[in-house]
């Protein structure tokens, strides 16, 4: 099993940057593909980014391509999301998640484990 804890959220002005971190427990972290999702009140949890456990291939929602970068450090059991040029509409709780599957990583149903989330607020 995997336990995930996000950190790094906070308040940032529009156009600013923020880096989120996700710490994973256990010795099997490298066996999972990892994803980032976000959810605002009253809205569905939506896919943001994912990174595979083989080769570190990354995948991004169209809305964040060119601005967000996902990365992982398997030796440290850490997952990161660098967010640049943030927009007010991206205010949400951001979650990291772990998936045993390498397919369909944009689908939240593919993920087996979830963190508690970290709040990101982008002011206008």
PDB file of C-alpha atoms in Angstrom:
ATOM      1  CA  UNK A   1       0.000   0.000   0.000  1.00  0.00           C
ATOM      2  CA  UNK A   2       0.950   3.638  -0.427  1.00  0.00           C
ATOM      3  CA  UNK A   3       0.246   6.638   1.783  1.00  0.00           C
ATOM      4  CA  UNK A   4       0.485  10.077   0.185  1.00  0.00           C
ATOM      5  CA  UNK A   5       0.840  13.513   1.786  1.00  0.00           C
ATOM      6  CA  UNK A   6       0.734  16.719  -0.261  1.00  0.00           C
ATOM      7  CA  UNK A   7       2.357  19.994   0.724  1.00  0.00           C
ATOM      8  CA  UNK A   8       3.353  23.324  -0.796  1.00  0.00           C
ATOM      9  CA  UNK A   9      -0.062  24.834  -1.354  1.00  0.00           C
ATOM     10  CA  UNK A  10      -0.838  28.412  -0.449  1.00  0.00           C
ATOM     11  CA  UNK A  11      -1.801  31.831  -1.751  1.00  0.00           C
ATOM     12  CA  UNK A  12      -0.245  33.198  -4.921  1.00  0.00           C
ATOM     13  CA  UNK A  13      -1.081  36.089  -7.232  1.00  0.00           C
ATOM     14  CA  UNK A  14      -2.191  35.502 -10.800  1.00  0.00           C
ATOM     15  CA  UNK A  15       0.838  34.933 -12.993  1.00  0.00           C
ATOM     16  CA  UNK A  16       2.875  33.609 -10.108  1.00  0.00           C
ATOM     17  CA  UNK A  17       4.395  30.200  -9.496  1.00  0.00           C
ATOM     18  CA  UNK A  18       4.091  27.483  -6.900  1.00  0.00           C
ATOM     19  CA  UNK A  19       5.632  24.044  -6.439  1.00  0.00           C
ATOM     20  CA  UNK A  20       3.639  21.253  -4.863  1.00  0.00           C
ATOM     21  CA  UNK A  21       5.219  18.202  -3.273  1.00  0.00           C
ATOM     22  CA  UNK A  22       3.828  14.773  -2.495  1.00  0.00           C
ATOM     23  CA  UNK A  23       5.596  12.453  -0.082  1.00  0.00           C
ATOM     24  CA  UNK A  24       4.896   8.743  -0.457  1.00  0.00           C
ATOM     25  CA  UNK A  25       5.417   6.052   2.140  1.00  0.00           C
ATOM     26  CA  UNK A  26       6.521   2.492   1.577  1.00  0.00           C
ATOM     27  CA  UNK A  27       9.180   0.809  -0.494  1.00  0.00           C
ATOM     28  CA  UNK A  28       7.082   0.285  -3.630  1.00  0.00           C
ATOM     29  CA  UNK A  29       6.682   3.902  -4.724  1.00  0.00           C
ATOM     30  CA  UNK A  30       8.613   3.358  -7.943  1.00  0.00           C
ATOM     31  CA  UNK A  31       6.132   0.673  -9.038  1.00  0.00           C
ATOM     32  CA  UNK A  32       3.297   3.187  -9.362  1.00  0.00           C
ATOM     33  CA  UNK A  33       2.424   5.761 -11.931  1.00  0.00           C
ATOM     34  CA  UNK A  34       1.610   9.052 -10.228  1.00  0.00           C
ATOM     35  CA  UNK A  35      -0.902  11.754 -10.973  1.00  0.00           C
ATOM     36  CA  UNK A  36      -2.034  15.203  -9.940  1.00  0.00           C
ATOM     37  CA  UNK A  37      -5.698  16.179  -9.818  1.00  0.00           C
ATOM     38  CA  UNK A  38      -7.545  19.252  -8.594  1.00  0.00           C
ATOM     39  CA  UNK A  39     -11.049  19.922  -7.343  1.00  0.00           C
ATOM     40  CA  UNK A  40     -12.979  23.086  -6.625  1.00  0.00           C
ATOM     41  CA  UNK A  41     -16.193  23.097  -4.510  1.00  0.00           C
ATOM     42  CA  UNK A  42     -19.161  21.818  -6.491  1.00  0.00           C
ATOM     43  CA  UNK A  43     -16.993  20.572  -9.339  1.00  0.00           C
ATOM     44  CA  UNK A  44     -15.657  17.200 -10.410  1.00  0.00           C
ATOM     45  CA  UNK A  45     -12.110  16.273  -9.589  1.00  0.00           C
ATOM     46  CA  UNK A  46     -10.176  16.904 -12.796  1.00  0.00           C
ATOM     47  CA  UNK A  47      -6.943  15.576 -14.196  1.00  0.00           C
ATOM     48  CA  UNK A  48      -3.938  17.883 -14.199  1.00  0.00           C
ATOM     49  CA  UNK A  49      -0.804  15.828 -14.864  1.00  0.00           C
ATOM     50  CA  UNK A  50       0.652  12.331 -14.598  1.00  0.00           C
ATOM     51  CA  UNK A  51       4.058  10.672 -14.725  1.00  0.00           C
ATOM     52  CA  UNK A  52       4.763   7.012 -15.413  1.00  0.00           C
ATOM     53  CA  UNK A  53       7.015   4.799 -13.291  1.00  0.00           C
ATOM     54  CA  UNK A  54       8.981   3.606 -16.309  1.00  0.00           C
ATOM     55  CA  UNK A  55      10.931   6.243 -18.187  1.00  0.00           C
ATOM     56  CA  UNK A  56       9.306   9.150 -16.401  1.00  0.00           C
ATOM     57  CA  UNK A  57       6.948   9.922 -19.285  1.00  0.00           C
ATOM     58  CA  UNK A  58       4.656  12.821 -18.478  1.00  0.00           C
ATOM     59  CA  UNK A  59       1.110  13.642 -19.513  1.00  0.00           C
ATOM     60  CA  UNK A  60      -0.776  16.893 -19.066  1.00  0.00           C
ATOM     61  CA  UNK A  61      -4.250  18.272 -19.358  1.00  0.00           C
ATOM     62  CA  UNK A  62      -4.497  20.624 -22.326  1.00  0.00           C
ATOM     63  CA  UNK A  63      -5.257  23.517 -20.009  1.00  0.00           C
ATOM     64  CA  UNK A  64      -1.875  23.299 -18.246  1.00  0.00           C
ATOM     65  CA  UNK A  65       0.486  22.249 -21.042  1.00  0.00           C
ATOM     66  CA  UNK A  66       3.504  24.505 -21.239  1.00  0.00           C
ATOM     67  CA  UNK A  67       2.932  25.902 -17.747  1.00  0.00           C
ATOM     68  CA  UNK A  68       2.986  22.920 -15.378  1.00  0.00           C
ATOM     69  CA  UNK A  69       5.726  20.315 -14.996  1.00  0.00           C
ATOM     70  CA  UNK A  70       5.389  17.012 -13.154  1.00  0.00           C
ATOM     71  CA  UNK A  71       8.442  15.157 -11.906  1.00  0.00           C
ATOM     72  CA  UNK A  72       9.341  12.399  -9.474  1.00  0.00           C
ATOM     73  CA  UNK A  73      12.306  11.297  -7.425  1.00  0.00           C
ATOM     74  CA  UNK A  74      11.904   7.599  -6.737  1.00  0.00           C
ATOM     75  CA  UNK A  75      14.957   7.469  -4.465  1.00  0.00           C
ATOM     76  CA  UNK A  76      13.299  10.026  -2.181  1.00  0.00           C
ATOM     77  CA  UNK A  77       9.722   8.789  -2.669  1.00  0.00           C
ATOM     78  CA  UNK A  78       8.703  12.260  -3.807  1.00  0.00           C
ATOM     79  CA  UNK A  79       6.397  13.615  -6.485  1.00  0.00           C
ATOM     80  CA  UNK A  80       6.384  17.260  -7.579  1.00  0.00           C
ATOM     81  CA  UNK A  81       4.257  19.632  -9.582  1.00  0.00           C
ATOM     82  CA  UNK A  82       5.797  22.914 -10.688  1.00  0.00           C
ATOM     83  CA  UNK A  83       3.041  25.360 -11.582  1.00  0.00           C
ATOM     84  CA  UNK A  84       3.861  28.546 -13.488  1.00  0.00           C
ATOM     85  CA  UNK A  85       1.728  31.416 -14.779  1.00  0.00           C
ATOM     86  CA  UNK A  86      -1.101  30.474 -12.452  1.00  0.00           C
ATOM     87  CA  UNK A  87      -4.627  31.669 -13.182  1.00  0.00           C
ATOM     88  CA  UNK A  88      -7.420  32.507 -10.710  1.00  0.00           C
ATOM     89  CA  UNK A  89      -9.625  29.765 -12.175  1.00  0.00           C
ATOM     90  CA  UNK A  90      -7.017  27.233 -11.075  1.00  0.00           C
ATOM     91  CA  UNK A  91      -7.870  27.830  -7.428  1.00  0.00           C
ATOM     92  CA  UNK A  92      -8.647  24.377  -6.051  1.00  0.00           C
ATOM     93  CA  UNK A  93      -7.571  21.628  -3.720  1.00  0.00           C
ATOM     94  CA  UNK A  94      -4.777  19.732  -5.417  1.00  0.00           C
ATOM     95  CA  UNK A  95      -4.363  16.003  -4.858  1.00  0.00           C
ATOM     96  CA  UNK A  96      -1.633  13.546  -5.670  1.00  0.00           C
ATOM     97  CA  UNK A  97      -2.536   9.961  -6.453  1.00  0.00           C
ATOM     98  CA  UNK A  98      -0.908   6.616  -7.227  1.00  0.00           C
ATOM     99  CA  UNK A  99      -1.989   4.162  -9.913  1.00  0.00           C
ATOM    100  CA  UNK A 100      -0.942   0.558 -10.433  1.00  0.00           C
ATOM    101  CA  UNK A 101      -2.001   0.827 -14.071  1.00  0.00           C
ATOM    102  CA  UNK A 102       0.001   2.619 -16.739  1.00  0.00           C
ATOM    103  CA  UNK A 103      -3.012   3.167 -18.967  1.00  0.00           C
ATOM    104  CA  UNK A 104      -5.741   5.767 -18.812  1.00  0.00           C
ATOM    105  CA  UNK A 105      -3.938   7.965 -16.303  1.00  0.00           C
ATOM    106  CA  UNK A 106      -6.216  10.890 -17.065  1.00  0.00           C
ATOM    107  CA  UNK A 107      -9.102   8.959 -15.488  1.00  0.00           C
ATOM    108  CA  UNK A 108      -9.337   9.352 -11.717  1.00  0.00           C
ATOM    109  CA  UNK A 109     -10.891   5.891 -11.482  1.00  0.00           C
ATOM    110  CA  UNK A 110      -7.533   4.378 -12.447  1.00  0.00           C
ATOM    111  CA  UNK A 111      -5.901   5.556  -9.218  1.00  0.00           C
ATOM    112  CA  UNK A 112      -5.695   3.350  -6.147  1.00  0.00           C
ATOM    113  CA  UNK A 113      -4.402   5.772  -3.513  1.00  0.00           C
ATOM    114  CA  UNK A 114      -4.996   9.451  -2.795  1.00  0.00           C
ATOM    115  CA  UNK A 115      -3.483  12.107  -0.593  1.00  0.00           C
ATOM    116  CA  UNK A 116      -5.523  14.469   1.582  1.00  0.00           C
ATOM    117  CA  UNK A 117      -5.031  17.429  -0.740  1.00  0.00           C
ATOM    118  CA  UNK A 118      -3.427  20.846  -0.420  1.00  0.00           C
ATOM    119  CA  UNK A 119      -5.211  24.147  -1.042  1.00  0.00           C
ATOM    120  CA  UNK A 120      -3.988  26.403  -3.824  1.00  0.00           C
ATOM    121  CA  UNK A 121      -5.525  29.863  -4.038  1.00  0.00           C
ATOM    122  CA  UNK A 122      -4.714  32.151  -6.963  1.00  0.00           C
ATOM    123  CA  UNK A 123      -5.753  35.759  -6.422  1.00  0.00           C
ATOM    124  CA  UNK A 124      -6.676  38.197  -9.186  1.00  0.00           C
TER     125      UNK A 124
END
